[in-house]
Coordinates of C-alpha atoms and ligand atoms in Angstrom, one line a residue:
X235 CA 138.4 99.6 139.5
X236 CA 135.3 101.6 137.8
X237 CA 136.6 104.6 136.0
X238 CA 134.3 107.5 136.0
X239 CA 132.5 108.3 133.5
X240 CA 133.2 111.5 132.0
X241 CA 129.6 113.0 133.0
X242 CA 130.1 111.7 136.6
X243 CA 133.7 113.6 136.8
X244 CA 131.9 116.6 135.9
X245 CA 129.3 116.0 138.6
X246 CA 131.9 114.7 141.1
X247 CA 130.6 115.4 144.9
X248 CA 132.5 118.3 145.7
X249 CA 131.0 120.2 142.4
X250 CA 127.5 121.9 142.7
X251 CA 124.8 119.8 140.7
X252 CA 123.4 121.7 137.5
X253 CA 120.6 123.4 138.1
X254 CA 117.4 123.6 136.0
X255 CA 117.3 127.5 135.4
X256 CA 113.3 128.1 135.9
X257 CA 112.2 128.8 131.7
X258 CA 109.6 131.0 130.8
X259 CA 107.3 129.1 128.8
X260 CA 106.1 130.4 125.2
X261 CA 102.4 131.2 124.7
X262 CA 103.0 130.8 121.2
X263 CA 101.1 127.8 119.8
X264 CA 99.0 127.8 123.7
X265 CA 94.8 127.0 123.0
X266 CA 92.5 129.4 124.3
X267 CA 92.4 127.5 127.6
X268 CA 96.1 127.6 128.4
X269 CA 96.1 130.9 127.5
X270 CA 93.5 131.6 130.0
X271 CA 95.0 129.6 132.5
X272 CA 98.4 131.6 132.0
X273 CA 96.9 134.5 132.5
X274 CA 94.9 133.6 135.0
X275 CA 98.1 132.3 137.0
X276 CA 99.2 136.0 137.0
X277 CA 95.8 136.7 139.1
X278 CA 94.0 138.8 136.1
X279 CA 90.3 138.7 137.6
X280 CA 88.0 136.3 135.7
X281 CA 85.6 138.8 134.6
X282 CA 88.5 139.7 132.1
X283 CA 89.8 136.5 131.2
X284 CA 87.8 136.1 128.4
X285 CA 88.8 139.3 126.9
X286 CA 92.5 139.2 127.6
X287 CA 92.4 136.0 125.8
X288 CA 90.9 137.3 122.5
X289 CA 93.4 140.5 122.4
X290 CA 96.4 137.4 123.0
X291 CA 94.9 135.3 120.6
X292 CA 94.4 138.3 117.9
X293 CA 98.1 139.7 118.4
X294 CA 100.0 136.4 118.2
X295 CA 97.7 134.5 115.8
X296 CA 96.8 137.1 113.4
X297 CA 99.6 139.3 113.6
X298 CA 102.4 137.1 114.2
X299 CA 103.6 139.2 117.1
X300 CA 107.2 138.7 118.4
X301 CA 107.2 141.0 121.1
X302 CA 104.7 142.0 123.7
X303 CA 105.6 145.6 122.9
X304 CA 103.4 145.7 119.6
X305 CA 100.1 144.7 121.5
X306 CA 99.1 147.9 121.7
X307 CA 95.4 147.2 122.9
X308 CA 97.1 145.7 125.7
X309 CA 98.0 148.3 128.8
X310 CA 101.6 148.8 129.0
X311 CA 101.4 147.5 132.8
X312 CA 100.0 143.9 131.8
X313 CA 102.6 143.8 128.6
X314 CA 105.3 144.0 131.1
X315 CA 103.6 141.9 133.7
X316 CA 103.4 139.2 130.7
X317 CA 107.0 139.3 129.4
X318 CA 108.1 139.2 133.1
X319 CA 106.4 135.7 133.0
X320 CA 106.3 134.3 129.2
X321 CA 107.7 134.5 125.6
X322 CA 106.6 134.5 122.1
X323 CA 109.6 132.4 121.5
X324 CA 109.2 129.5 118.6
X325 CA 111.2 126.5 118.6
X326 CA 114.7 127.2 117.3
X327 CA 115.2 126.6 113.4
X328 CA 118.4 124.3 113.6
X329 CA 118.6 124.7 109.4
X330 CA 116.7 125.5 106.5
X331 CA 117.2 123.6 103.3
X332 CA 115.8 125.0 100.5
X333 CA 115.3 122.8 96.8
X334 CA 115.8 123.8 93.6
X335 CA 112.0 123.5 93.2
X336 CA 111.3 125.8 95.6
X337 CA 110.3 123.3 98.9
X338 CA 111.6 124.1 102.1
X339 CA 112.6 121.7 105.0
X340 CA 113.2 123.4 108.7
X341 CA 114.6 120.9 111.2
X342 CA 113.3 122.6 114.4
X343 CA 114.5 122.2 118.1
X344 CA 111.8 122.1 120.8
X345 CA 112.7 124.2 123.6
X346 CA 114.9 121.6 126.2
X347 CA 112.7 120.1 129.0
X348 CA 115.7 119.9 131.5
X349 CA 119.6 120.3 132.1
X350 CA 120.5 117.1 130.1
X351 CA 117.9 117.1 127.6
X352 CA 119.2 119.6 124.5
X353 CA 115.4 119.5 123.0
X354 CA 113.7 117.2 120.7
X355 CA 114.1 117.9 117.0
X356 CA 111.6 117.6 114.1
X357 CA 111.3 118.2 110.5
X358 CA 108.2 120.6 109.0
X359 CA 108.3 121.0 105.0
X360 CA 106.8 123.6 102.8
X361 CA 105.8 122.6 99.2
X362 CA 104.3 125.5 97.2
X363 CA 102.4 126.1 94.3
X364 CA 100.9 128.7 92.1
X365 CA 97.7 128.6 94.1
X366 CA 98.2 127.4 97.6
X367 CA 101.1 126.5 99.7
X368 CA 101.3 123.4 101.8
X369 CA 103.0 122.3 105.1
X370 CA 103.9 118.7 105.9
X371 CA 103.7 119.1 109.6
X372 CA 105.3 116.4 112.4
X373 CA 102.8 115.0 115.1
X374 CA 106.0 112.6 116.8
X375 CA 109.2 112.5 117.2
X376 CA 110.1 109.5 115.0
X377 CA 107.6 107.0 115.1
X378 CA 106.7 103.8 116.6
X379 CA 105.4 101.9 113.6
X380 CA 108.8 100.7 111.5
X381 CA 107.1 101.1 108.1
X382 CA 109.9 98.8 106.3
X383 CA 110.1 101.2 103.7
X384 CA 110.1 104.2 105.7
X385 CA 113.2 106.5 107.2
X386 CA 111.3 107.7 109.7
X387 CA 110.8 104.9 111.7
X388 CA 114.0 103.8 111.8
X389 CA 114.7 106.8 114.5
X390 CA 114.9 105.5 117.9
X391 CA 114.0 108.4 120.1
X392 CA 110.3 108.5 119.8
X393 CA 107.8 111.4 121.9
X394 CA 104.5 112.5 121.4
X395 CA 104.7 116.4 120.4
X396 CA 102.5 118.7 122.3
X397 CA 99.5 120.5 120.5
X398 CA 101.5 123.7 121.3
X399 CA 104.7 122.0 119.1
X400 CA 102.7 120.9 116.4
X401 CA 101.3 124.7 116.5
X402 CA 104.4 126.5 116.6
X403 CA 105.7 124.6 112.9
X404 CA 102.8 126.6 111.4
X405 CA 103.9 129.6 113.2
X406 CA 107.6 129.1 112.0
X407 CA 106.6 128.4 108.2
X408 CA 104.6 132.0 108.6
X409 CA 108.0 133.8 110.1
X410 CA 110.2 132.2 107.8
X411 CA 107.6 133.0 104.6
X412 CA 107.0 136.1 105.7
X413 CA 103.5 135.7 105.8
X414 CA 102.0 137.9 108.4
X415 CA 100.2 141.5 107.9
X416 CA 102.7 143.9 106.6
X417 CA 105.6 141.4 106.5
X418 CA 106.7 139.7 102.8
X419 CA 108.7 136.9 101.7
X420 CA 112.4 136.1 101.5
X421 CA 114.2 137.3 98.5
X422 CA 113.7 135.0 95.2
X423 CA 110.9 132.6 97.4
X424 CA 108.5 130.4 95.3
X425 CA 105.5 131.2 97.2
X426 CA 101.9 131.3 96.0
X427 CA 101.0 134.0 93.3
X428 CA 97.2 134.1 94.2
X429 CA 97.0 137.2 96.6
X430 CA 95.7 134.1 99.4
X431 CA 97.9 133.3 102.5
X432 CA 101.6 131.3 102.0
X433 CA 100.1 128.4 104.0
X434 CA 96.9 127.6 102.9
X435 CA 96.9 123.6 103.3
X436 CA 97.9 121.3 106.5
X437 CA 98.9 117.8 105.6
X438 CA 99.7 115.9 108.9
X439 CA 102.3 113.7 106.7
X440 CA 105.4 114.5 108.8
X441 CA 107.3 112.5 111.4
X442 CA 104.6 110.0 113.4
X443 CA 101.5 108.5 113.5
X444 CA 98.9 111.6 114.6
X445 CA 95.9 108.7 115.5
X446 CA 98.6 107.6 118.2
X447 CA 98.8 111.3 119.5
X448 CA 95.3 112.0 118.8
X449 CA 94.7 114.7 121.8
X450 CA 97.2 116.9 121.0
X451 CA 97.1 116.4 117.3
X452 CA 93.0 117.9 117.9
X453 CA 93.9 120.4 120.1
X454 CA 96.2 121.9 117.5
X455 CA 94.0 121.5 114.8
X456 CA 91.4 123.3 116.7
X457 CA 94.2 126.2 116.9
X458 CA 94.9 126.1 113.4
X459 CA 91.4 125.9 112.3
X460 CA 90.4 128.7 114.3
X461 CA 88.7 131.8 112.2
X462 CA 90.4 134.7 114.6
X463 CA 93.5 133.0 114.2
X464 CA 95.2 131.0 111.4
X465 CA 92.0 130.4 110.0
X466 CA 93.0 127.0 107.7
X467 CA 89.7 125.2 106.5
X468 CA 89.2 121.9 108.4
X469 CA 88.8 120.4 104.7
X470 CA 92.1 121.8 103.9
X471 CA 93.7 119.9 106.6
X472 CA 94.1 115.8 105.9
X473 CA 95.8 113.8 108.5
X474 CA 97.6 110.3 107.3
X475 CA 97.2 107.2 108.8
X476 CA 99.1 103.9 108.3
X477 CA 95.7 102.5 109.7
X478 CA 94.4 103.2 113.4
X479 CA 91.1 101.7 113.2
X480 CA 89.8 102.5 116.5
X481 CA 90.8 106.0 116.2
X482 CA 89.5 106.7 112.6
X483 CA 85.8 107.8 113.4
X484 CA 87.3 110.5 116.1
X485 CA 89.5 111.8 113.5
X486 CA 86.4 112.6 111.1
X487 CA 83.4 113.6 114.7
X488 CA 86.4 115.7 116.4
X489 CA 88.7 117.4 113.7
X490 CA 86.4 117.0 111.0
X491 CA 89.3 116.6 109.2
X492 CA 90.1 114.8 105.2
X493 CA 91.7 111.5 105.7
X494 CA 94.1 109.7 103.8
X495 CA 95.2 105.8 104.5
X496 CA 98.6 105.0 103.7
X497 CA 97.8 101.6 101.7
X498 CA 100.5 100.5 100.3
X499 CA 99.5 97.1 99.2
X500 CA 95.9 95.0 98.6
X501 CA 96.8 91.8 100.4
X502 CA 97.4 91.4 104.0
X503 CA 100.4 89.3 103.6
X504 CA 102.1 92.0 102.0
X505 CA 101.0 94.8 104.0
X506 CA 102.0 92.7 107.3
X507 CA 105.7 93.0 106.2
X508 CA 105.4 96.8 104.5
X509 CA 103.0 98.0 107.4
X510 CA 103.4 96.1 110.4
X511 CA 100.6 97.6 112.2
X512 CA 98.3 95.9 109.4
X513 CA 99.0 92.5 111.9
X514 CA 96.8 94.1 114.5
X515 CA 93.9 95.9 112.0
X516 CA 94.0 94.1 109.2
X517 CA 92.9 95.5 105.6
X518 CA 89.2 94.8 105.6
X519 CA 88.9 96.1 109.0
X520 CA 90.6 99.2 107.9
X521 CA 88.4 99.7 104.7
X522 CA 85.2 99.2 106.8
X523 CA 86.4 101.9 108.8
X524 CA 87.0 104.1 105.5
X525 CA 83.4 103.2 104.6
X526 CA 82.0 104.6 107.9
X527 CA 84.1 107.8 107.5
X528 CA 82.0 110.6 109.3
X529 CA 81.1 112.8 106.6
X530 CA 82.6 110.9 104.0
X531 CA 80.9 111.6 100.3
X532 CA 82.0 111.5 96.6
X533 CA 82.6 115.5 97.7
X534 CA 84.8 114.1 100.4
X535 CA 87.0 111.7 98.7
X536 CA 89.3 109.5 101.6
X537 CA 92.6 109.7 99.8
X538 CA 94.6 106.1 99.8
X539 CA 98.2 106.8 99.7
X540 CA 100.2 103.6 97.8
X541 CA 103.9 103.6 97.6
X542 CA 105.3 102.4 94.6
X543 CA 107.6 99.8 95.3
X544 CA 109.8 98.1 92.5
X545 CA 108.7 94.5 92.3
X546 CA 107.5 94.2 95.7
X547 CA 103.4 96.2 95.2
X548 CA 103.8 97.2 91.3
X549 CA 102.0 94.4 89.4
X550 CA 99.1 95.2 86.9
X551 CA 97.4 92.3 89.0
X552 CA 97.5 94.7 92.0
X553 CA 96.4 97.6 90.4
X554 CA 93.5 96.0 89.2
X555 CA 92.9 94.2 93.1
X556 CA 93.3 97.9 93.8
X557 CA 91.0 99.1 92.2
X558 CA 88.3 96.1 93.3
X559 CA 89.1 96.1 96.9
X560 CA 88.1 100.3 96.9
X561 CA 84.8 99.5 95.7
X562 CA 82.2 101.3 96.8
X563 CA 84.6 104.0 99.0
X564 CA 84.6 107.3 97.7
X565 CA 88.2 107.2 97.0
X566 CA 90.9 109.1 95.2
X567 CA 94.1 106.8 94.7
X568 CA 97.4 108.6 95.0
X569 CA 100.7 107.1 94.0
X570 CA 103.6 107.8 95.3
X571 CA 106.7 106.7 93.9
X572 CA 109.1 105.6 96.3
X573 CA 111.8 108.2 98.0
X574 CA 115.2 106.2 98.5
X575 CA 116.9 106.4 101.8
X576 CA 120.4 105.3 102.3
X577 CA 120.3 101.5 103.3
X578 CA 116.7 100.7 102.2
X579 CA 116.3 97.8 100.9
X580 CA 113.5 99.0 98.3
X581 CA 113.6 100.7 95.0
X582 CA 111.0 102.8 93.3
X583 CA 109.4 101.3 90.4
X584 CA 110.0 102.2 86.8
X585 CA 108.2 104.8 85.6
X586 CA 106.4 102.7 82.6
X587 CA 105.1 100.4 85.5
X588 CA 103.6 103.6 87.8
X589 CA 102.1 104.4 84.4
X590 CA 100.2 101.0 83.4
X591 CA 99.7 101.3 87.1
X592 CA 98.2 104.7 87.1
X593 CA 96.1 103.9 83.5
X594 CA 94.6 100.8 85.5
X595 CA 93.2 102.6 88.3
X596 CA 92.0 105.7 85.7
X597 CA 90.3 103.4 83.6
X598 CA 88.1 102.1 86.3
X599 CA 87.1 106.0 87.0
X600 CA 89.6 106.9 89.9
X601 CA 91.7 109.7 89.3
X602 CA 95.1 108.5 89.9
X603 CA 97.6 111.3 90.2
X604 CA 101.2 110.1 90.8
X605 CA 102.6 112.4 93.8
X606 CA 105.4 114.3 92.2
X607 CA 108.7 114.4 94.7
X608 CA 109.2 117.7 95.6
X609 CA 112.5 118.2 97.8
X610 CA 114.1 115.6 97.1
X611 CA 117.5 117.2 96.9
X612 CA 117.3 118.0 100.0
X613 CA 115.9 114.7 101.6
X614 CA 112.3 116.4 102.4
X615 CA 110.5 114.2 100.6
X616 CA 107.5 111.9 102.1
X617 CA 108.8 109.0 104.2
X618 CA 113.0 110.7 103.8
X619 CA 112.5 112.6 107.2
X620 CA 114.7 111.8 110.0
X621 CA 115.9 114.5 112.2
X622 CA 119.6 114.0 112.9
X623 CA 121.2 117.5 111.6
X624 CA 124.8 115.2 111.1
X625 CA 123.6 112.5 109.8
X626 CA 121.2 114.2 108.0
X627 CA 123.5 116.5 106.1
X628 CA 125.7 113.3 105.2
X629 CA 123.4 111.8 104.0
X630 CA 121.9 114.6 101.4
X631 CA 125.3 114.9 100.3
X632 CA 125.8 111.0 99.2
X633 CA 122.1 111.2 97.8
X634 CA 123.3 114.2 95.8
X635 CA 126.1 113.3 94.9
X636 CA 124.9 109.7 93.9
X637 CA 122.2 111.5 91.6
X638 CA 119.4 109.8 93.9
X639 CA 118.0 113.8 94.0
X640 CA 117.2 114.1 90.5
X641 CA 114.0 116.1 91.1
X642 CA 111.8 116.2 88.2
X643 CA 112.2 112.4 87.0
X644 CA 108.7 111.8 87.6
X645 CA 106.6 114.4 85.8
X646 CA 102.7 114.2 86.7
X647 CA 101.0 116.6 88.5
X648 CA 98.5 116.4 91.4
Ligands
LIG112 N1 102.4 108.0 109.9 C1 101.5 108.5 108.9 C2 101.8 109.9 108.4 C3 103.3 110.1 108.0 S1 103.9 109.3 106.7 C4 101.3 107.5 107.8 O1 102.0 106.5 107.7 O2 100.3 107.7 107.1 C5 103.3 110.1 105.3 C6 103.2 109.3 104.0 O3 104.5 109.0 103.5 C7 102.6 107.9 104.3 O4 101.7 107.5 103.2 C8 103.8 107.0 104.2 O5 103.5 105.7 103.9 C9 104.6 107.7 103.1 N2 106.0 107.2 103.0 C10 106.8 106.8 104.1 N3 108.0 106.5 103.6 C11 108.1 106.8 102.3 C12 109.1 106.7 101.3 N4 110.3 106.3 101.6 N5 108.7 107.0 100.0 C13 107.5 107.5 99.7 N6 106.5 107.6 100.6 C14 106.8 107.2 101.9
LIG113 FE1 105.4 105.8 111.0 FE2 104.0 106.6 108.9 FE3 106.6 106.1 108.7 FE4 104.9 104.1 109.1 S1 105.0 105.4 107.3 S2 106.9 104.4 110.1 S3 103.4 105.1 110.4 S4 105.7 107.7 109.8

């Protein structure tokens, strides 16, 4: 006899099926268009489309509103009309982890979709500095590519986020900063000093692959970008790939974005195993597509991301294949030493080997900064994301408590 599952007891016959309550959607993080088509939905005649659209996009953009109460160039008829209908809601920050050198990591919950599904969950992190502050934004949940030597693609649930998602983890980063008109930051928060904006620099280095969710991952850019809006520089926004080819070109005609190439080793044998996708573009193909960067200048440096990797990418022999296989690419080389995740089978390097590393690639006129971890205390560092709060807070513990989170063991700066 089949015993019933505990989820079909609850739904036995007799008992009235859940029902999906009807949910308001957000405009927060909506483009211009879907923000005209939800207003046009509530019959606002097109001859003021366009202008309802600017006083939505001023209020929630530039002011950060929360409530439709504080639009005050809107009527008080069409405010009500609106909240009848939408939110400003942004996703839900699960928790907020903050390191002893001041980086920040949110694990936000997307709004569910439907009765069973409790919303997807992503990691956004904040690394500031004197003069500008930086957000590691997510373009996927998890990621398709299994990187060996990456957490992130070990997660099995994998989505595209929407443009409005990736959106909305700039939004939160401004709530939780404080960095609206007439707002200030949390009590004690490293932010930057300059007088400029908390979040002055995008880097699409989070959870996925953004060349595989290249639509919305331009649609939010063009949100971000936007002068009436957020207004972040399209040169302070660089998007990481671990090596899309065909997609490369689009990223530099349509965002107009910097690019960095997660490298990670000069020989495709090796970067078959570290970065499997290197099986279907292989590493020449990838630099000829570097070559061909639109816009790409000495200006306009392609940053080439390379994870240091004890024994396995660290040789003075690849360092100098390196520097030869870059040839000719206006290029800046930036080494990142390896960020441990429980049950990797890698180890960072020493640091004496990053540095004859590093001295290599200087000496043949590259400036070679070696990434410093930031976060690492509380698992935020590149390639440690993974958004399962339990597991996820287990895990920081044994990191911590194994002494894996010793920020500051790697002392260069950017
Ligand atoms: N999927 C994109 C962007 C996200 S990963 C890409 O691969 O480029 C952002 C960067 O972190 C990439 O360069 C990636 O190779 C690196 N990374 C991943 N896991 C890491 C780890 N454990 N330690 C250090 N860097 C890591
Ligand atoms: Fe995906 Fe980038 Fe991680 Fe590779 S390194 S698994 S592409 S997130």
């Amino acid at each position: 006899m089949q015993v019933p599952s505990q989820e079909a007891a609850l739904r036995a016959p007799s008992q009235p099926r859940p029902v999906a309550m009807p949910v308001k959607p957000s405009l927060v993080g909506m483009t211009r268009q879907e923000l005209r088509d939800s207003l046009a939905a509530l019959d606002i005649p097109e001859r003021e489309l366009r202008m309802r659209v600017g006083q939505l996009w001023h209020w929630i953009y530039l002011r950060g509103a929360r409530d439709f109460d504080v639009m005050t160039t809107i009527g008080k008829g069409l405010r009500a009309r609106l909240a009848d209908a939408y939110t400003l809601a942004r996703p839900e920050v699960v928790t907020e982890q903050v390191s002893r050198d001041g980086t920040r990591k949110w694990l936000m919950r997307m709004p569910s979709t439907g009765p069973f599904d409790k919303g997807a969950e992503i990691e956004c992190v904040y690394i500031p500095e004197v003069d500008r502050g930086t957000l590691c934004v997510s373009s996927q949940v998890g990621c398709t590519l299994n990187c060996s030597f990456c957490h992130t693609g070990t997660q099995k649930l994998v989505r595209n986020l929407t443009s409005a998602e990736i959106v909305a983890q700039v939004m939160v980063a401004r709530d939780r900063l404080g960095d609206w008109p007439d707002e200030s930051p949390p009590e004690g928060a490293f932010v930057p000093s300059d007088g400029g904006r908390f979040v002055t620099n995008i880097v699409l280095m989070g959870m996925g692959e953004p060349l595989y969710n290249f639509d919305n991952v331009k649609a939010a850019m063009d949100v971000v970008c936007d002068n009436e809006g957020l207004g972040i520089g399209r040169r302070r926004i660089t998007l990481s790939t671990s090596g899309v080819v065909p997609m490369i070109a689009r990223a530099g005609e349509e965002i107009g974005c910097m690019l960095a190439i997660s490298l990670h080793a000069v020989r495709d044998d090796l970067r078959d195993v570290l970065v499997p996708l290197n099986k279907k573009y292989p590493i020449a193909e990838l630099l000829e597509a570097c070559r061909t960067y639109p816009g790409v200048s000495n200006a306009k440096r392609i940053t080439f991301e390379y994870v240091m990797l004890k024994g396995v990418n660290d040789s003075e022999a690849d360092a100098r294949a390196l520097v030869r296989l870059l040839k000719g690419i206006p290029a800046k080389i930036n080494l990142i030493p390896f960020n441990p995740w429980p049950g990797t089978e890698y180890e960072c390097s020493d640091w004496e080997t990053i540095e004859r590393f590093s001295q290599i690639v200087f000496d043949a006129g590259y400036a070679s900064p070696v990434r410093t971890p930031r976060g690492r205390d509380i698992l935020a560092a590149c390639g440690q994301l993974k958004s399962e709060t339990e597991k996820l807070r287990a895990r920081a513990r044994m990191m911590l408590e194994s002494g894996i989170g010793a920020e500051g063991m790697f002392s260069a700066a950017e």
